[in-house]
mmCIF file of N, CA and C in Angstrom:
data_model
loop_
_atom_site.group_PDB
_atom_site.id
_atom_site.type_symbol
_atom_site.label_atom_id
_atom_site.label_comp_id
_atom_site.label_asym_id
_atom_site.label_seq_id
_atom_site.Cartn_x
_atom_site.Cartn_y
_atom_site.Cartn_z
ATOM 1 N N UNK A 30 93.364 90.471 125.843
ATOM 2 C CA UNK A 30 94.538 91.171 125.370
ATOM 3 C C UNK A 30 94.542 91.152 123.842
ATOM 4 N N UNK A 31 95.309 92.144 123.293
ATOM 5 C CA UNK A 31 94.921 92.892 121.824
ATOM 6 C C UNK A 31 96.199 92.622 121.507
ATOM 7 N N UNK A 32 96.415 91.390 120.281
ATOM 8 C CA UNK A 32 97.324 90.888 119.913
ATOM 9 C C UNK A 32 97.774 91.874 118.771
ATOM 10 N N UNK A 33 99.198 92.440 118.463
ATOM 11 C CA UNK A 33 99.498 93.572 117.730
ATOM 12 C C UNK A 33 100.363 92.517 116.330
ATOM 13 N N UNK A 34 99.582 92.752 115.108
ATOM 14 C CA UNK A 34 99.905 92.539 113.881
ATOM 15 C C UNK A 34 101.525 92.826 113.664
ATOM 16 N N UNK A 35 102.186 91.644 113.074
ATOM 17 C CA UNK A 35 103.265 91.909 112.877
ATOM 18 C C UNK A 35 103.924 92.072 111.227
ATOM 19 N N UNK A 36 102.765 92.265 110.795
ATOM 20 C CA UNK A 36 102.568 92.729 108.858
ATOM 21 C C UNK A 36 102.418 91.371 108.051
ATOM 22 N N UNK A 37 103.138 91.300 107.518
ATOM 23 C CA UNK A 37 102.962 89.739 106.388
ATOM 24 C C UNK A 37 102.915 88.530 106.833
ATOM 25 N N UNK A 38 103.662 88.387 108.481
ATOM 26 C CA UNK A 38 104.414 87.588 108.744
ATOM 27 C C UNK A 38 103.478 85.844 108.526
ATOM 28 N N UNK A 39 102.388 86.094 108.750
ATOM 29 C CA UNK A 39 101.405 85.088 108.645
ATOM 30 C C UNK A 39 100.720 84.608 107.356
ATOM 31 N N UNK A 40 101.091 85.902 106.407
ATOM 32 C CA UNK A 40 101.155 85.035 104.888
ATOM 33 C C UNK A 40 101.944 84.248 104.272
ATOM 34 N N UNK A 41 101.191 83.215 104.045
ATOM 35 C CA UNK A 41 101.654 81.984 102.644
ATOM 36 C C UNK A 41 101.395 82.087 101.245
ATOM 37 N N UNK A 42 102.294 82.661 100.623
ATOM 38 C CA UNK A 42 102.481 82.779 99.579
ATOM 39 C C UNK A 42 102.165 81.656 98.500
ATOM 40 N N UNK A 43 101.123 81.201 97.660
ATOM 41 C CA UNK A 43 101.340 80.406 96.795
ATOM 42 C C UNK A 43 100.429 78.853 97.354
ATOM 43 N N UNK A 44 100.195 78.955 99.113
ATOM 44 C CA UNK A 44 99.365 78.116 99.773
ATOM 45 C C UNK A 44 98.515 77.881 98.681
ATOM 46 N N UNK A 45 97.666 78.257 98.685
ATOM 47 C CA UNK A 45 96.097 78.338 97.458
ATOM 48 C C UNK A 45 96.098 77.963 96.900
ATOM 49 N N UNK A 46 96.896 78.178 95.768
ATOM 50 C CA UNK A 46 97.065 77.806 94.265
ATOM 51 C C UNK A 46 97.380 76.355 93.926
ATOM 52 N N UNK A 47 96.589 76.132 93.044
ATOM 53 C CA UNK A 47 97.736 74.508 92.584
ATOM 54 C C UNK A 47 98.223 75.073 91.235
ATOM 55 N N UNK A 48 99.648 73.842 91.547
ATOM 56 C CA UNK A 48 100.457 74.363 90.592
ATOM 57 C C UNK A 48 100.564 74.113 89.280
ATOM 58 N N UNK A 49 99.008 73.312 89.040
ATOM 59 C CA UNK A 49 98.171 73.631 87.510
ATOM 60 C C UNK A 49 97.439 74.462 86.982
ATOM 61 N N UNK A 50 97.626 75.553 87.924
ATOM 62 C CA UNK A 50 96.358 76.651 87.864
ATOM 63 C C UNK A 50 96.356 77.504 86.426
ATOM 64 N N UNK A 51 95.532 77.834 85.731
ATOM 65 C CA UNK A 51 95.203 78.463 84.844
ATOM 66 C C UNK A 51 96.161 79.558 84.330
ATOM 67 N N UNK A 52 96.663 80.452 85.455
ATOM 68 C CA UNK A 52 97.275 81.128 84.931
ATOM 69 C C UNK A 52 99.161 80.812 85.153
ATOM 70 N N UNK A 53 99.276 79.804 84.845
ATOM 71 C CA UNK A 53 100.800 78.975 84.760
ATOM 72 C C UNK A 53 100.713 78.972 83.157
ATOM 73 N N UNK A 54 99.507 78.696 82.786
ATOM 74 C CA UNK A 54 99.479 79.016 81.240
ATOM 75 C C UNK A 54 99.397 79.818 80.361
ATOM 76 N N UNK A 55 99.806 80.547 79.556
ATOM 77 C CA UNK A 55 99.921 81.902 78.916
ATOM 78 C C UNK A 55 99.005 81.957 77.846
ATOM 79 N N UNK A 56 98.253 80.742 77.327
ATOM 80 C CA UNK A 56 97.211 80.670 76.667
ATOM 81 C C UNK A 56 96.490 81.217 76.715
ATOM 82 N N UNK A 57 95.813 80.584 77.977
ATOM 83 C CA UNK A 57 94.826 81.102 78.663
ATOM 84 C C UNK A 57 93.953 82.035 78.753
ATOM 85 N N UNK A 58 94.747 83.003 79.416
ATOM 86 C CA UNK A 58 94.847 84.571 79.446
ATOM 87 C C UNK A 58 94.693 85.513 78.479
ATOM 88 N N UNK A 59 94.675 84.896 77.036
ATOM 89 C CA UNK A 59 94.767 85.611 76.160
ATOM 90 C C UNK A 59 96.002 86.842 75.589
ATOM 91 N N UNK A 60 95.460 86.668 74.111
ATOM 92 C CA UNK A 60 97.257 87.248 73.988
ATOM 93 C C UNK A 60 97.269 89.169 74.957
ATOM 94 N N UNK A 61 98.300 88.923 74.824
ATOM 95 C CA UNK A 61 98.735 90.438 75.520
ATOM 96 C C UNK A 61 99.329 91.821 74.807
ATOM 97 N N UNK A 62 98.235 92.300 74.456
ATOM 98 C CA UNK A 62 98.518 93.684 73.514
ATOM 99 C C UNK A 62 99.285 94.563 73.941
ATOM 100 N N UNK A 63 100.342 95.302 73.618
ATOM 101 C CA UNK A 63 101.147 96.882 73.975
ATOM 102 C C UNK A 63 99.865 97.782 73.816
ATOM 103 N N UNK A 64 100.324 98.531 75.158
ATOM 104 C CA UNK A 64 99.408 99.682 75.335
ATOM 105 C C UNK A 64 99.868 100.671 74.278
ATOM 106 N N UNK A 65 98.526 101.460 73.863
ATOM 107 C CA UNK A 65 99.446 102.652 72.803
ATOM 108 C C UNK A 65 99.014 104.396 73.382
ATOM 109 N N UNK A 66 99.986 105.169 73.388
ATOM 110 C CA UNK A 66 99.466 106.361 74.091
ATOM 111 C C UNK A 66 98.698 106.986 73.048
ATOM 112 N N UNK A 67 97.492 107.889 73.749
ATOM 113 C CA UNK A 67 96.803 108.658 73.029
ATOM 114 C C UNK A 67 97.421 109.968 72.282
ATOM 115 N N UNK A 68 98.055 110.507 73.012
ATOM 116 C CA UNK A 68 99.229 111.369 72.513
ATOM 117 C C UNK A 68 100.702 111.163 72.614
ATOM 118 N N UNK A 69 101.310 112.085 71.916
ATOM 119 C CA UNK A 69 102.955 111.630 71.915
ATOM 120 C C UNK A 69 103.541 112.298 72.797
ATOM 121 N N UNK A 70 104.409 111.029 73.508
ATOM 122 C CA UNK A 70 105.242 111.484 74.451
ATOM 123 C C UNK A 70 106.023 113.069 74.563
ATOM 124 N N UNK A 71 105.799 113.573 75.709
ATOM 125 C CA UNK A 71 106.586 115.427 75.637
ATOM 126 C C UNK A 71 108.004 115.239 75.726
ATOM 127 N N UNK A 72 108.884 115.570 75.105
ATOM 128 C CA UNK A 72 110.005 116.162 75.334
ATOM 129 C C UNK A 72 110.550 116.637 76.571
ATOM 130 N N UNK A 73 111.547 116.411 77.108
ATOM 131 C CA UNK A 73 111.763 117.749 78.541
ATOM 132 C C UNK A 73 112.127 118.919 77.488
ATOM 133 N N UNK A 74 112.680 119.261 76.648
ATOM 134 C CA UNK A 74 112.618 120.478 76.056
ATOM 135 C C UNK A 74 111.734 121.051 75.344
ATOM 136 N N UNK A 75 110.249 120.531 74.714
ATOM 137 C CA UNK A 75 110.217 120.948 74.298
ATOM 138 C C UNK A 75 109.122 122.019 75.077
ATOM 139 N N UNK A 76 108.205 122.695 74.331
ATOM 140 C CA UNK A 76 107.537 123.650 75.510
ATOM 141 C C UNK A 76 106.205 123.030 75.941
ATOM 142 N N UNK A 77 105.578 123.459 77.349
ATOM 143 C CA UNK A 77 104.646 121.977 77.915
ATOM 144 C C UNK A 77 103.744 122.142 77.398
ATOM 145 N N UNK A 78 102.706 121.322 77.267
ATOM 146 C CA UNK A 78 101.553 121.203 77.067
ATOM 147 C C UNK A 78 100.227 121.688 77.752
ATOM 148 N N UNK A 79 100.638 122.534 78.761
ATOM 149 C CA UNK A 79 99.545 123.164 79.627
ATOM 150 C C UNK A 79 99.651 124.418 79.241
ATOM 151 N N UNK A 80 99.936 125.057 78.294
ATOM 152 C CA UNK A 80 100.078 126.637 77.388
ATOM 153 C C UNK A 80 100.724 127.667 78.182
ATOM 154 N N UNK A 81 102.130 126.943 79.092
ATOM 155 C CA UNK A 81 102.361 127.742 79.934
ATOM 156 C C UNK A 81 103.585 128.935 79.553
ATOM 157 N N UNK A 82 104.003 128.115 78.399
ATOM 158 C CA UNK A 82 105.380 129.068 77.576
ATOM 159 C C UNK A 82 106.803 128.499 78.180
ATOM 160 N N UNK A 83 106.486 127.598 79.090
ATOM 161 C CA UNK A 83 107.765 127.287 79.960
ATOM 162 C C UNK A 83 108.314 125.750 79.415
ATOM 163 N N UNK A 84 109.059 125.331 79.045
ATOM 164 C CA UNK A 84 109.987 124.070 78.496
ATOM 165 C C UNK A 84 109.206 123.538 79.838
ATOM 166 N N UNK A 85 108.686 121.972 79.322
ATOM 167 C CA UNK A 85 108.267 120.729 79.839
ATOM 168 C C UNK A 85 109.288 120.384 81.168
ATOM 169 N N UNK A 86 110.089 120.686 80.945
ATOM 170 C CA UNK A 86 111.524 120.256 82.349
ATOM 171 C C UNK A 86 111.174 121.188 83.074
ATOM 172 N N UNK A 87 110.482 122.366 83.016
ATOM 173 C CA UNK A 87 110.547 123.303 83.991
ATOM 174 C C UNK A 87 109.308 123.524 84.484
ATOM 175 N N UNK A 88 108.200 123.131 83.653
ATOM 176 C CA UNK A 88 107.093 123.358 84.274
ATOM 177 C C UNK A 88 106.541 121.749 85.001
ATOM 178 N N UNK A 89 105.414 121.129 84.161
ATOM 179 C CA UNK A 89 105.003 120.223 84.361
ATOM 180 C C UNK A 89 105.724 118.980 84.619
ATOM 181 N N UNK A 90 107.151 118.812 83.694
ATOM 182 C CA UNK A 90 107.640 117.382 84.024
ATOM 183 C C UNK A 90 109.103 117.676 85.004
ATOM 184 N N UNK A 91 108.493 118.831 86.087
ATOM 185 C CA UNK A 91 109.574 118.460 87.386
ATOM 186 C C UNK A 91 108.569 118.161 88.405
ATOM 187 N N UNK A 92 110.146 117.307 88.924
ATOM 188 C CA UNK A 92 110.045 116.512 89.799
ATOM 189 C C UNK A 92 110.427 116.888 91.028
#
């Protein structure tokens, strides 16, 4: 008989780890840079960036 998975229920969270582990330390890891965008953020008004003539809210940035 084909025992049916009941999702997480059998994970232990945190079992594994000891609670000296490497990344408890922020050292470690090295510092943590802000991402920077390659281009600047669009506007919803202003017009999109795919040369469509249509304001960013109406073309590309709907949702």
């Amino acid at each position: 008989m084909i025992e049916k998975s009941t999702g997480f229920g059998n994970l232990k969270l945190g079992a594994d780890v000891p609670a000296d582990s490497c990344c408890s330390d922020s050292d470690c890891c090295g510092p943590q840079i802000p991402l920077k965008r390659k281009l600047a953020k669009v506007g919803r008004n202003e017009l999109c960036p795919c040369d469509s003539g249509k304001k960013y809210k109406k073309c590309c940035g709907k949702n």
